Structures are given as C-alpha cells and as structure tokens.
Tab-separated table of C-alpha atoms in Angstrom:
chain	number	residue	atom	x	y	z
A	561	UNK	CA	36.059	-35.826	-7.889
A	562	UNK	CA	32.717	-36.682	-6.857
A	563	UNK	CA	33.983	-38.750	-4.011
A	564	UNK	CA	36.042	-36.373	-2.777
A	565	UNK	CA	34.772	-33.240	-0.541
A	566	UNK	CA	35.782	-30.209	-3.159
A	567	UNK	CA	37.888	-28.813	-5.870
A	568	UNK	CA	41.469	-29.765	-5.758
A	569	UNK	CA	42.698	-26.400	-4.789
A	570	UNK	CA	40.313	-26.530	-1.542
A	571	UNK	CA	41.169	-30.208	-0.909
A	572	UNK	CA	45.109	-28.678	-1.049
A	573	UNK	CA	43.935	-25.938	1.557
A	574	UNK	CA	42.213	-27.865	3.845
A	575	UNK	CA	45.031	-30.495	3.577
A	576	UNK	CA	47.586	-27.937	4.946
A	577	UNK	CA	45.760	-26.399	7.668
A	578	UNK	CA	44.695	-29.450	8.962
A	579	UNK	CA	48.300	-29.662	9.444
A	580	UNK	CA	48.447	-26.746	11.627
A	581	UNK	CA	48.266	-27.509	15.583
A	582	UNK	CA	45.157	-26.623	17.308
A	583	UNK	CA	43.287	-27.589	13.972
A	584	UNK	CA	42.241	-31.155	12.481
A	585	UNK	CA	40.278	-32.295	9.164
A	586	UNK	CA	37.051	-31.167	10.304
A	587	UNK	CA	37.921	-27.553	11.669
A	588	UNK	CA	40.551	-26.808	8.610
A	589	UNK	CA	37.253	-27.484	6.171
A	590	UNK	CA	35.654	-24.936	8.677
A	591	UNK	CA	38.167	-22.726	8.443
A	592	UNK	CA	38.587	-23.203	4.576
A	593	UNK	CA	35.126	-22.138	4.439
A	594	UNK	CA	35.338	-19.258	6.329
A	595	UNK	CA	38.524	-17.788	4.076
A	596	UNK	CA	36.549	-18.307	1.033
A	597	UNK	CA	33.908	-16.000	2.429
A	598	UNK	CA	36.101	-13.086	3.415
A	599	UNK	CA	38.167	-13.179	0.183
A	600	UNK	CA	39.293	-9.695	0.568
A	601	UNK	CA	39.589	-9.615	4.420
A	602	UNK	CA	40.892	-12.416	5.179
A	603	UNK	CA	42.193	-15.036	2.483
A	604	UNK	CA	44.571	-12.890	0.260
A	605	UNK	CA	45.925	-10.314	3.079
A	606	UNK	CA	46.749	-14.199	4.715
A	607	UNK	CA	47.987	-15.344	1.634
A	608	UNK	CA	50.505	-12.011	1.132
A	609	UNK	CA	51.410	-12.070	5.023
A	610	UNK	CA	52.319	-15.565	4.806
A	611	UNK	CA	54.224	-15.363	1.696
A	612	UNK	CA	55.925	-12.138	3.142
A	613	UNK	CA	56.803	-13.708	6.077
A	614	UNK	CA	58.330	-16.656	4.469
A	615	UNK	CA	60.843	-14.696	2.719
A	616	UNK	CA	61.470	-11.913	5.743
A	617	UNK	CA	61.385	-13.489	8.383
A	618	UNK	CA	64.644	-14.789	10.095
A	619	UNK	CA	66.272	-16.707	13.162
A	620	UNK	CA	68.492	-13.783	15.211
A	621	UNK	CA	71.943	-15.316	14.708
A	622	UNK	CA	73.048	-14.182	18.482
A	623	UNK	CA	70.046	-14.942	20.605
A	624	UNK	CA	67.313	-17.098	18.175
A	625	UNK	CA	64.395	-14.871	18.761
A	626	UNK	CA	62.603	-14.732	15.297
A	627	UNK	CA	62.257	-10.950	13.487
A	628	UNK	CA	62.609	-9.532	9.860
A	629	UNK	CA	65.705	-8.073	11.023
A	630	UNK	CA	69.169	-9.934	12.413
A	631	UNK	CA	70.530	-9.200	15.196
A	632	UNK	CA	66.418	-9.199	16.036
A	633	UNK	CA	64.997	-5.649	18.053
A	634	UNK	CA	65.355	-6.971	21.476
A	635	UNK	CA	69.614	-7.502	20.956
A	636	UNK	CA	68.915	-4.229	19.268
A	637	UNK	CA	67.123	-2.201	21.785
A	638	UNK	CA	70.232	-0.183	23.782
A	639	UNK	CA	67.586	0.454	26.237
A	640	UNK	CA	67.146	-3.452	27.334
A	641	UNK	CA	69.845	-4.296	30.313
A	642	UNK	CA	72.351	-6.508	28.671
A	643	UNK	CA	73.767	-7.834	32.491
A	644	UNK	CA	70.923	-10.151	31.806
A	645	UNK	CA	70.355	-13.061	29.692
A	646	UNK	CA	66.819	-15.022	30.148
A	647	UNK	CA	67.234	-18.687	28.398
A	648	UNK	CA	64.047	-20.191	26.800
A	649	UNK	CA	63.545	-23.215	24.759
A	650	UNK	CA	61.701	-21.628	21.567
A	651	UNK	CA	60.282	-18.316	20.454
A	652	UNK	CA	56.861	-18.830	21.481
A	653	UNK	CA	58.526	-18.861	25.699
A	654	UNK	CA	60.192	-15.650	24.606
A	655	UNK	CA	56.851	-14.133	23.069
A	656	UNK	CA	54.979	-15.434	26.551
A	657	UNK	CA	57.661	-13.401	29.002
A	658	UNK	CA	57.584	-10.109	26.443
A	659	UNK	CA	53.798	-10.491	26.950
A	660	UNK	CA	54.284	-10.343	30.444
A	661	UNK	CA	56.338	-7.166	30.322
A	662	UNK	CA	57.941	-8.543	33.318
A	663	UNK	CA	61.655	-9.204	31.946
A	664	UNK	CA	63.735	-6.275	29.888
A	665	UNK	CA	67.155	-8.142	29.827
A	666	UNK	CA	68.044	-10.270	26.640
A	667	UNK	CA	66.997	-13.717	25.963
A	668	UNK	CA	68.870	-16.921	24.139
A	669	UNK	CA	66.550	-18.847	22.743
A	670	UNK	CA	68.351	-22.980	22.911
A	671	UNK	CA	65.862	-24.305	20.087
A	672	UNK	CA	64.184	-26.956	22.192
A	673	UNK	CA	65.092	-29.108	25.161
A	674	UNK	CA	67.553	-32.576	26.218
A	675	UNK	CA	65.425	-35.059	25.642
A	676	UNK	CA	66.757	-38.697	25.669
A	677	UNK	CA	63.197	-40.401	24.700
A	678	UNK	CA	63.119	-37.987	21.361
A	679	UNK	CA	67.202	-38.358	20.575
A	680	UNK	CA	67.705	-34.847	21.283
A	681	UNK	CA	71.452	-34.120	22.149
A	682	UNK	CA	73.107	-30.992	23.515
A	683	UNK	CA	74.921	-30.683	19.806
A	684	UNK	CA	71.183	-30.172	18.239
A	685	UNK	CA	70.811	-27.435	20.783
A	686	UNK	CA	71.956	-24.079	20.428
A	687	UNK	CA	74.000	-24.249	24.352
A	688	UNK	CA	77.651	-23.291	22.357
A	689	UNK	CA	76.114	-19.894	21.544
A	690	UNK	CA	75.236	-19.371	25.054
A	691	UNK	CA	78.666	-20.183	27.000
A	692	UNK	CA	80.124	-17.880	24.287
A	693	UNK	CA	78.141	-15.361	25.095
A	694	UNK	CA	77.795	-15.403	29.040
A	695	UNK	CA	81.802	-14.913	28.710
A	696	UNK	CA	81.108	-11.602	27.659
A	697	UNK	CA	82.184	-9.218	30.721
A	698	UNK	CA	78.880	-6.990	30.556
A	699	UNK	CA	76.674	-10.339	31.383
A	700	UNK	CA	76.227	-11.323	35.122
A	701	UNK	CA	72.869	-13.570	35.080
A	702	UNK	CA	72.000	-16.236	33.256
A	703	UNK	CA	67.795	-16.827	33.946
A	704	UNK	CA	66.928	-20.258	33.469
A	705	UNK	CA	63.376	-20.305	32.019
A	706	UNK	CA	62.398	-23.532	31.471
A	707	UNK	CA	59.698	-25.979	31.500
A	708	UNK	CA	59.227	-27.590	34.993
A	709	UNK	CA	59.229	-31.014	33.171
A	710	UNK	CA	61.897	-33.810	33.210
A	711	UNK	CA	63.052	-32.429	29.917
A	712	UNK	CA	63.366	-28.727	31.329
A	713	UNK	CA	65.282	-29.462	34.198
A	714	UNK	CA	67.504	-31.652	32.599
A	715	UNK	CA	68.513	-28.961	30.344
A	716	UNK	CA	68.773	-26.327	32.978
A	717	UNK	CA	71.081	-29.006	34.598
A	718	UNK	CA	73.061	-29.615	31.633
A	719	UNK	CA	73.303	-25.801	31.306
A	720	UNK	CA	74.380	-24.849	34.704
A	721	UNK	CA	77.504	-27.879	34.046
A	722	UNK	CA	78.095	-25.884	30.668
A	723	UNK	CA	78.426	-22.661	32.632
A	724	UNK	CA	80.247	-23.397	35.501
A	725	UNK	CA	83.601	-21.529	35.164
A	726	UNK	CA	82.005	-18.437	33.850
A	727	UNK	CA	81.359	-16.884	36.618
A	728	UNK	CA	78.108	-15.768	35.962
A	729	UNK	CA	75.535	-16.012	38.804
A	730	UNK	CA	72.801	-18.558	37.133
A	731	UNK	CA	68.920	-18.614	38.538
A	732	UNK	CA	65.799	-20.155	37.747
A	733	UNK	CA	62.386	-19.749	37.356
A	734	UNK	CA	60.387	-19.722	40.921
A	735	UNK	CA	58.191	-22.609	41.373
A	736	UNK	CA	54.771	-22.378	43.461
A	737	UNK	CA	51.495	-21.949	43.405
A	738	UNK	CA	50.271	-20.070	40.449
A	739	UNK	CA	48.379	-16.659	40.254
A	740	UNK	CA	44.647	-17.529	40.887
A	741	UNK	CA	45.259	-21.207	41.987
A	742	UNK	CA	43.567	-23.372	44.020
A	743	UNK	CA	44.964	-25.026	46.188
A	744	UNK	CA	42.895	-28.738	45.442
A	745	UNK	CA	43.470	-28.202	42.316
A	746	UNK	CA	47.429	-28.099	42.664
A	747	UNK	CA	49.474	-31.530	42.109
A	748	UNK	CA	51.595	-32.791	44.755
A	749	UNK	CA	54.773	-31.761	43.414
A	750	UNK	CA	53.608	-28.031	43.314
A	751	UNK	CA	52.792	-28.044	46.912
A	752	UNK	CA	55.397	-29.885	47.900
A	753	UNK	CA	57.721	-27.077	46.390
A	754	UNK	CA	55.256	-24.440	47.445
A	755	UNK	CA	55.887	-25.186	51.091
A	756	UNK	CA	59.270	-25.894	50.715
A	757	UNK	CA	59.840	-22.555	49.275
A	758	UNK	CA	57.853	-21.159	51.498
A	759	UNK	CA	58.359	-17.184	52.626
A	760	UNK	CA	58.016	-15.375	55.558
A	761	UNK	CA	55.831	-12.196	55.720
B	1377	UNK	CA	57.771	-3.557	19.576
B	1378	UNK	CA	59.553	-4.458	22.983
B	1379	UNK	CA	55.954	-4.691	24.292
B	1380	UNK	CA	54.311	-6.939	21.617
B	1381	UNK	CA	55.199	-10.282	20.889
B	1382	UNK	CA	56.839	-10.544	17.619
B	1383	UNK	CA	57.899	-8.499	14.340
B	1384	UNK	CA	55.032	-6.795	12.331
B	1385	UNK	CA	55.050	-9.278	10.033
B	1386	UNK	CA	54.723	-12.169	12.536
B	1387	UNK	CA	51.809	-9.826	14.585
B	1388	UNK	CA	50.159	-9.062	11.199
B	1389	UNK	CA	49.606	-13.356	10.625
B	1390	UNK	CA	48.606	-14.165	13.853
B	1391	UNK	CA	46.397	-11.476	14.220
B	1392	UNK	CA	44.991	-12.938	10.553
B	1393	UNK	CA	44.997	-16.238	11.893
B	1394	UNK	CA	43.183	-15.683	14.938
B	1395	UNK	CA	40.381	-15.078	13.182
B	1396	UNK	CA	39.669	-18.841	11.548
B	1397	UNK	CA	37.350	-20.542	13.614
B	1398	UNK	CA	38.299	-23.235	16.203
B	1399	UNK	CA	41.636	-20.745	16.481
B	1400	UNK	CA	42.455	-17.988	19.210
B	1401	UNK	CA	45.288	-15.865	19.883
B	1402	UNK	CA	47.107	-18.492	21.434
B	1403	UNK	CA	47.354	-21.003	19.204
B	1404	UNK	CA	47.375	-18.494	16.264
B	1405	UNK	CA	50.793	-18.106	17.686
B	1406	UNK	CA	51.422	-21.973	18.068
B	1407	UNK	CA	50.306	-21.955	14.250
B	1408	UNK	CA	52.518	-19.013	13.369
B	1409	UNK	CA	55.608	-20.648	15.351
B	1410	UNK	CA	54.820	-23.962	13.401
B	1411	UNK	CA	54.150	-22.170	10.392
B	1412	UNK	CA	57.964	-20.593	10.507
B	1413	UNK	CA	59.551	-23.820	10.981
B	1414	UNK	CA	57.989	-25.422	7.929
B	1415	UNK	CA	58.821	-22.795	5.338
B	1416	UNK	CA	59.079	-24.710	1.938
B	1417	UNK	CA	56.538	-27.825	3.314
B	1418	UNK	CA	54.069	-25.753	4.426
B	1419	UNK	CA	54.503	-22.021	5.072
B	1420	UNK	CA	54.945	-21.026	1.563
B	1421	UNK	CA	52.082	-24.022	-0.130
B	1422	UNK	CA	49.834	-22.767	1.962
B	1423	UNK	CA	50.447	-19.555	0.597
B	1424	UNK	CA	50.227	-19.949	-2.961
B	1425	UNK	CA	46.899	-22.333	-2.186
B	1426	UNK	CA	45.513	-19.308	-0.516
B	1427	UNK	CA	46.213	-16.707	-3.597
B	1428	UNK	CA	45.120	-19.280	-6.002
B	1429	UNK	CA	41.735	-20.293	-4.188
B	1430	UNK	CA	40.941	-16.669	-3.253
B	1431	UNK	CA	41.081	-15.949	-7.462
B	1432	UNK	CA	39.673	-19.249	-8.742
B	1433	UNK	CA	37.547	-20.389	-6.774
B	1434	UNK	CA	33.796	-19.568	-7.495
B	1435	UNK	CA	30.125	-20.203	-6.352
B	1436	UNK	CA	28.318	-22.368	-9.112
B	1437	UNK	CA	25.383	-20.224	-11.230
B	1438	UNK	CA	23.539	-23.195	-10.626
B	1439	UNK	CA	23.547	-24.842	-7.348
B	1440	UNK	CA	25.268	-22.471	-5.073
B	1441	UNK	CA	28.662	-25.299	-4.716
B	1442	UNK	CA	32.277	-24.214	-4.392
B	1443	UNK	CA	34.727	-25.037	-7.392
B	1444	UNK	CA	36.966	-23.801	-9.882
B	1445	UNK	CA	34.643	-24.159	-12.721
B	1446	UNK	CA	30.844	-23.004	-13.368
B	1447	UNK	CA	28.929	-25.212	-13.570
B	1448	UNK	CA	30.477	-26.852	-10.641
B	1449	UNK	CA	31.693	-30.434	-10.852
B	1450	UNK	CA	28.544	-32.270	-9.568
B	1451	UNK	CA	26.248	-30.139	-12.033
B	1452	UNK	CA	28.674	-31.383	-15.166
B	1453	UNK	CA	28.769	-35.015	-13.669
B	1454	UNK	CA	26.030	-36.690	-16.081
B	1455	UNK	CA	26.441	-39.527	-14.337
B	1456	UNK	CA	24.463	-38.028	-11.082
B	1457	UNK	CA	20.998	-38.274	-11.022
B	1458	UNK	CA	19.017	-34.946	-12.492
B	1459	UNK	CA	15.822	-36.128	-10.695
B	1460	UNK	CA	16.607	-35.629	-7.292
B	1461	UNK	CA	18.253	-32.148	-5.125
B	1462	UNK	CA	19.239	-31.979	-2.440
B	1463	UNK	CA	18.795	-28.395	-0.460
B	1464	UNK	CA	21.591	-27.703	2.159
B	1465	UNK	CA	22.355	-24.425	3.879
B	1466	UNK	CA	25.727	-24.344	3.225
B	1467	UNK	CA	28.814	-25.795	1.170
B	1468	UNK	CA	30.056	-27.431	4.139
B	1469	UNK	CA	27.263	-29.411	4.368
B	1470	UNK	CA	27.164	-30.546	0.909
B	1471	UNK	CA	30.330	-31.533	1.836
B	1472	UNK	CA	29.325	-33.744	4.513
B	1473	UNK	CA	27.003	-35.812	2.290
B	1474	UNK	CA	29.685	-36.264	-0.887
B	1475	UNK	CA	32.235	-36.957	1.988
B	1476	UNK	CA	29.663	-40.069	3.366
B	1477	UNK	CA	29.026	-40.744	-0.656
B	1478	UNK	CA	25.168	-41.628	0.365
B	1479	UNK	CA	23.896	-39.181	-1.972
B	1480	UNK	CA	24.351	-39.109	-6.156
B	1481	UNK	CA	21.776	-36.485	-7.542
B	1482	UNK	CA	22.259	-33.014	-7.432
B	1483	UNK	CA	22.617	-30.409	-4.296
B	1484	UNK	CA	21.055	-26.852	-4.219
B	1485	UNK	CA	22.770	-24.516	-1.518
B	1486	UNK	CA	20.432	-21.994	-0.218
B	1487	UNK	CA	23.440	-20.057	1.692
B	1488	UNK	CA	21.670	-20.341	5.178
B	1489	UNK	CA	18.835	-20.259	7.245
B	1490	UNK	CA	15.868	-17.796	7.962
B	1491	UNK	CA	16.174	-16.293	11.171
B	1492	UNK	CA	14.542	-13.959	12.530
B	1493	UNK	CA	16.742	-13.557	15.504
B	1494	UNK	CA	19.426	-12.723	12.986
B	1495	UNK	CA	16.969	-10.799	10.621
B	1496	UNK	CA	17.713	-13.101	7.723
B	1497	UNK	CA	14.564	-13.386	5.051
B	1498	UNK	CA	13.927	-15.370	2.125
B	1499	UNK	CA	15.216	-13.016	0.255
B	1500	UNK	CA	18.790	-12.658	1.580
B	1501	UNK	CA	19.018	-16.594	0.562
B	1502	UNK	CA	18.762	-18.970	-2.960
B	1503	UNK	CA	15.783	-19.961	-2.814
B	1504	UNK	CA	13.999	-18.311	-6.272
B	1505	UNK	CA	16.891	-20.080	-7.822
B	1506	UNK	CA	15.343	-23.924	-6.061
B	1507	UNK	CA	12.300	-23.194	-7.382
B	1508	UNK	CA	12.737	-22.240	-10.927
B	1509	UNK	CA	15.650	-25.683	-10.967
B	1510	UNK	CA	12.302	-27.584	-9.081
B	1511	UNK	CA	9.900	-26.474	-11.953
B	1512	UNK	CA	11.933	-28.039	-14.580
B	1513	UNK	CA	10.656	-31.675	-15.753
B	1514	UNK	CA	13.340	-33.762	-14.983
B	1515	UNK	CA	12.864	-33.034	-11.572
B	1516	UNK	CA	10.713	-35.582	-9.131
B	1517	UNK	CA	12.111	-35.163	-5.725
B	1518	UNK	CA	13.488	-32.477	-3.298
B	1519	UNK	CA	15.250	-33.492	-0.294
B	1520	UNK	CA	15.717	-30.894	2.380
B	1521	UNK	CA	18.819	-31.619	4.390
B	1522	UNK	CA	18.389	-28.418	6.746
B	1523	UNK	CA	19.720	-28.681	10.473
B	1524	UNK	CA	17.214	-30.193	13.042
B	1525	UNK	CA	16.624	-26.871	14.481
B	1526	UNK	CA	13.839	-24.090	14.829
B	1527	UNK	CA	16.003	-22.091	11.871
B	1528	UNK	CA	16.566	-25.227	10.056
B	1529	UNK	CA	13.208	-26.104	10.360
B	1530	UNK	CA	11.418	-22.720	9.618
B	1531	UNK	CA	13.774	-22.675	6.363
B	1532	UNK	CA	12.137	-25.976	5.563
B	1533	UNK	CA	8.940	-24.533	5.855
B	1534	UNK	CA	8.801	-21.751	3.707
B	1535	UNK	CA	10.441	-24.003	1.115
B	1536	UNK	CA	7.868	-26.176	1.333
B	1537	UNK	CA	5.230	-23.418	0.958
B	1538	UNK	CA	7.337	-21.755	-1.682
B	1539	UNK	CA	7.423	-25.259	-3.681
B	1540	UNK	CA	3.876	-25.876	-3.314
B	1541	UNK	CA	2.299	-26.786	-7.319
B	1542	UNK	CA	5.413	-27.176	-8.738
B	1543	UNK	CA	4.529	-31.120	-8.387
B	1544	UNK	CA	7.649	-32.099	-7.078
B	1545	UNK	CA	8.037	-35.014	-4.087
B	1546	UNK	CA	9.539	-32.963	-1.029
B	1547	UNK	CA	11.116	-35.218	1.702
B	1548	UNK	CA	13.306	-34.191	4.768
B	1549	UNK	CA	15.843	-36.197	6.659
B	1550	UNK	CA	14.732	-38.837	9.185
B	1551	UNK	CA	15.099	-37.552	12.670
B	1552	UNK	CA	15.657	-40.871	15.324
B	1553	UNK	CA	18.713	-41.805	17.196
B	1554	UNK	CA	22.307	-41.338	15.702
B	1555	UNK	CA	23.941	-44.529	14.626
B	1556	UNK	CA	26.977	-44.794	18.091
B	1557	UNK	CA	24.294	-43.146	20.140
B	1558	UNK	CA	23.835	-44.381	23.436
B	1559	UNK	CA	19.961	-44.217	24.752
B	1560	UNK	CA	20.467	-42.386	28.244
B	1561	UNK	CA	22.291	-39.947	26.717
B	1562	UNK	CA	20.176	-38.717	23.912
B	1563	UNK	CA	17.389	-35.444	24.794
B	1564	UNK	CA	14.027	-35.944	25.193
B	1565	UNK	CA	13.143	-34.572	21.590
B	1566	UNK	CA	15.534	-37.130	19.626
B	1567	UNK	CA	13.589	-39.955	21.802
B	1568	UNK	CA	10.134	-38.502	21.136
B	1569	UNK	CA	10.824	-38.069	17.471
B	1570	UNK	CA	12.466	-41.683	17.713
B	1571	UNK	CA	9.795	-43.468	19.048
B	1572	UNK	CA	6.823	-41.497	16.893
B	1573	UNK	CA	8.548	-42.499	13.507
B	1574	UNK	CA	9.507	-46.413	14.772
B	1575	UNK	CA	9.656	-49.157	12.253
B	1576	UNK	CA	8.398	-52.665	11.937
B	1577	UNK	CA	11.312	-54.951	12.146
C-alpha cells in the first residue's frame, strides 16, 4: 500500500484509463484526479453513460455504423439518398464525413483495412456485406473513402476486384492539396498528385 | 441526429470525456470508439470502478489524502514516521513522492495554493488543520513540498508565518538542477538558485 500511489479502487481507475488512447500513466492519474473532484458532474453521470452504453449500444447489422438502434438512423433516415453508398474503414471515418455534412448517401463501414504486415485478410473484413448490398438495383455508387496509405489503397483495390460485375459506377476520394495548406509543407506524393490532377479554371 | 456524430448515448460520453484533462473532442471520440470495442475488458470495469470510487472514496479527516478509509492508509501506517509532514498542495503530488518512495513520515494536503490572481486565501485551504497536527509533540519537522513558483512560494510563506512558535523545524525542497538536466538548457533562475546553494564535494 504504501508503495503504491493510492487506494486500490484509484490504482484500478487509473489503470484503465491509462489504457485509453490519447492518455498514459501520468495523465490517467490527472484525469483520475479530476473525476474525484466533480463527483456529481462528472464521475457518476460517466460511470452511468458508460455502463448505458455498454449494454445499448450496437454494431448496425447492414452498414456497421454504431447506434442504440439496428438497422442504425442513417439506414433509417428515408430522407438520405440510398443510390449512394460511401465505404469507410471504422465508425470514427463515418463520424468525421457526418461532421462534415458534406455526404447524405449511406455508408458501409468494412471494420478496418488489408493489411499483410498485421495478418489482416479480406475474410476478417466485412467486404461480403458490401457486394451483397451494391447488387441491390436502387444503388449506383460505391464511394471509396479510404486512407491514402498502402493499407487504404490496397483495400480500395481489393474492393473495386470484389465489385467488378456489379455494375455499379465505383469512385474515390480526391487527392490534393488540403484546405489551408501550404504548399512547403506538402510531401512529394501530394504534389505530385496535386498537379497531376490538376483542373482547369 | 443526421448532423451529429453518433447516438445520444455515444454524444452524451464523449461529450463527458472531453472534459478529463490531456483529452479533447477528438480523441474523446478515439476513446469512445476504443471504449466500444473493449466492452467486457474495459468499457464496462471502467464503469463499475467509476460508481464505486465516486461512493467510496473519501478525503482523510486528517491529512487531506484520497482513500477508501478515514484515516487514510499512510495516517494508520505506524510504521511511518509521526515526526515529520510533509505539506503538498494536492493529492497528486503526494502521489508523486509515495510513487518515488523517498519519503516515510506523514503528508498534510493543503488543497492548493494562495493566489491572488485566482482570489484564493488562506482560508479557502487546510491550513488551520497543519497547524493544530504541527502543535502536537510528536512533531519536529515540517517539510513544505509546494511548487517552485510565486503561488507555491507565497503558500510557503504564510505557512511559515502561520507556524511561527509552534517550535517545529520547517524545511522546503532544495531548488538546483534536475537530475537528466542538461546545463544550456536550464533558465537563468534554476542556475542562480544552483550555484547560490552549491556544495563542497
């Protein structure tokens, strides 16, 4: 006891956020702290949300977006155009693009990405669910939203092959200079793409 | 809901989560996303640690520490030494010293600093609880372990003052160069204070 740096029930806390990403031993004692001080505004509503959530909260069997209902409110929503399917690698891509208010199709969330260094295989990704449902007659794009890494574009390869036959027009993701970048600050590859994809005005 | 990011349930926790230190919205959602995936290893612990804390966990009568009993653990431990306490601002930095084991007497946590930026006086912190504990005859020293700056150092002060005929010893930390530091990149103050307090070798 007097070696270690609390009670046992803080020592479990700060053991379990420090497994959190974003937060290591030093930072989950900071944050341990800082629950402990807002009991009432922060620790127990936590505590209930958590537990809630745990319980509620499920994977959308068609498209993998996470929501307390299944199918989730975006294969719900009859006001969402269902020509258009956006495919993501996990829920967080699909939080960053509703965010962005800039998509209002459906999305198809694969559960990660190919990736021969980690032993991930296309039978560990959820790519079956997708060619099932870009048969559907109503569906007309498939958006390829992935990562613009080696993993990424493997995947969006291996899911173009997977789709062929469909007869679904399949797109990408632009790639280019971002909003607000400098150029010096851009790696080669961006420009290179950048100028290559160059538009007229 | 199309326009937010997740569920209610999902919002509710990362909205909770942002508010931990070291965390912001984005990797709230990181933590929520990680959270989800690890239901039973760490959603759902984490959970019941959080209940359980927020209801069991107290502030010792007596020094001001963090534990599930009152008198806290180090105040039972008759092993410690009586003689000596050790005044910190705060649990985590109790913490600090049990976690670097250099210290085996007793702590007092005053539960911050005086500021009058902040408008914090004496009397929003323990301090009339130091100096009836300093008054009592087993006690010879008090160490104060406040931060090395003007707060931490006015705190000091007035505890000082406040402990003045109570015929205690009252030492502070050495100030000098942190053990890993490298010379050229210490501030001018460190080096001052360094140099003023230099020992025979």
């Amino acid at each position: 006891m007097a070696e270690s740096f609390g009670p046992g029930e803080l020592d479990r806390i700060i053991h379990l956020l420090a497994k959190l990403p974003g937060l290591g031993p030093r930072s989950a004692r900071r944050a341990a702290l800082h629950l402990l001080k807002r009991r009432d505004a922060l620790m127990r509503p936590l505590a209930d949300s958590l537990s809630i959530a745990a319980d509620k909260v499920v994977a959308c069997e068609t498209c993998g977006n996470l929501d307390t209902i299944d199918p989730c409110g975006i294969c719900r929503d009859t006001r969402r155009d269902e020509t258009r399917i956006c495919v993501v690698k996990e829920v967080g891509d699909l939080w960053a693009l509703e965010r962005a208010a800039v998509f209002r199709g459906r999305y198809h969330v694969t559960g990660g990405l190919l990736s021969a260094l980690d032993g991930v295989g296309p039978e560990e990704l959820n790519i079956d669910g997708l060619a099932v449902r870009a048969e559907a007659p109503e569906v007309t794009e498939v958006i390829l939203a992935m990562d613009a890494t080696v993993d990424g574009q493997t995947t969006a390869h291996y899911i173009v092959d997977r789709l062929a036959g469909c007869g679904v027009e399949i797109s990408r993701l632009a790639r280019g200079v971002p909003v607000g970048g400098e150029l010096d600050y851009l790696d080669d590859g961006t420009l290179a793409q950048a100028l290559k994809a160059r538009r007229g005005v």
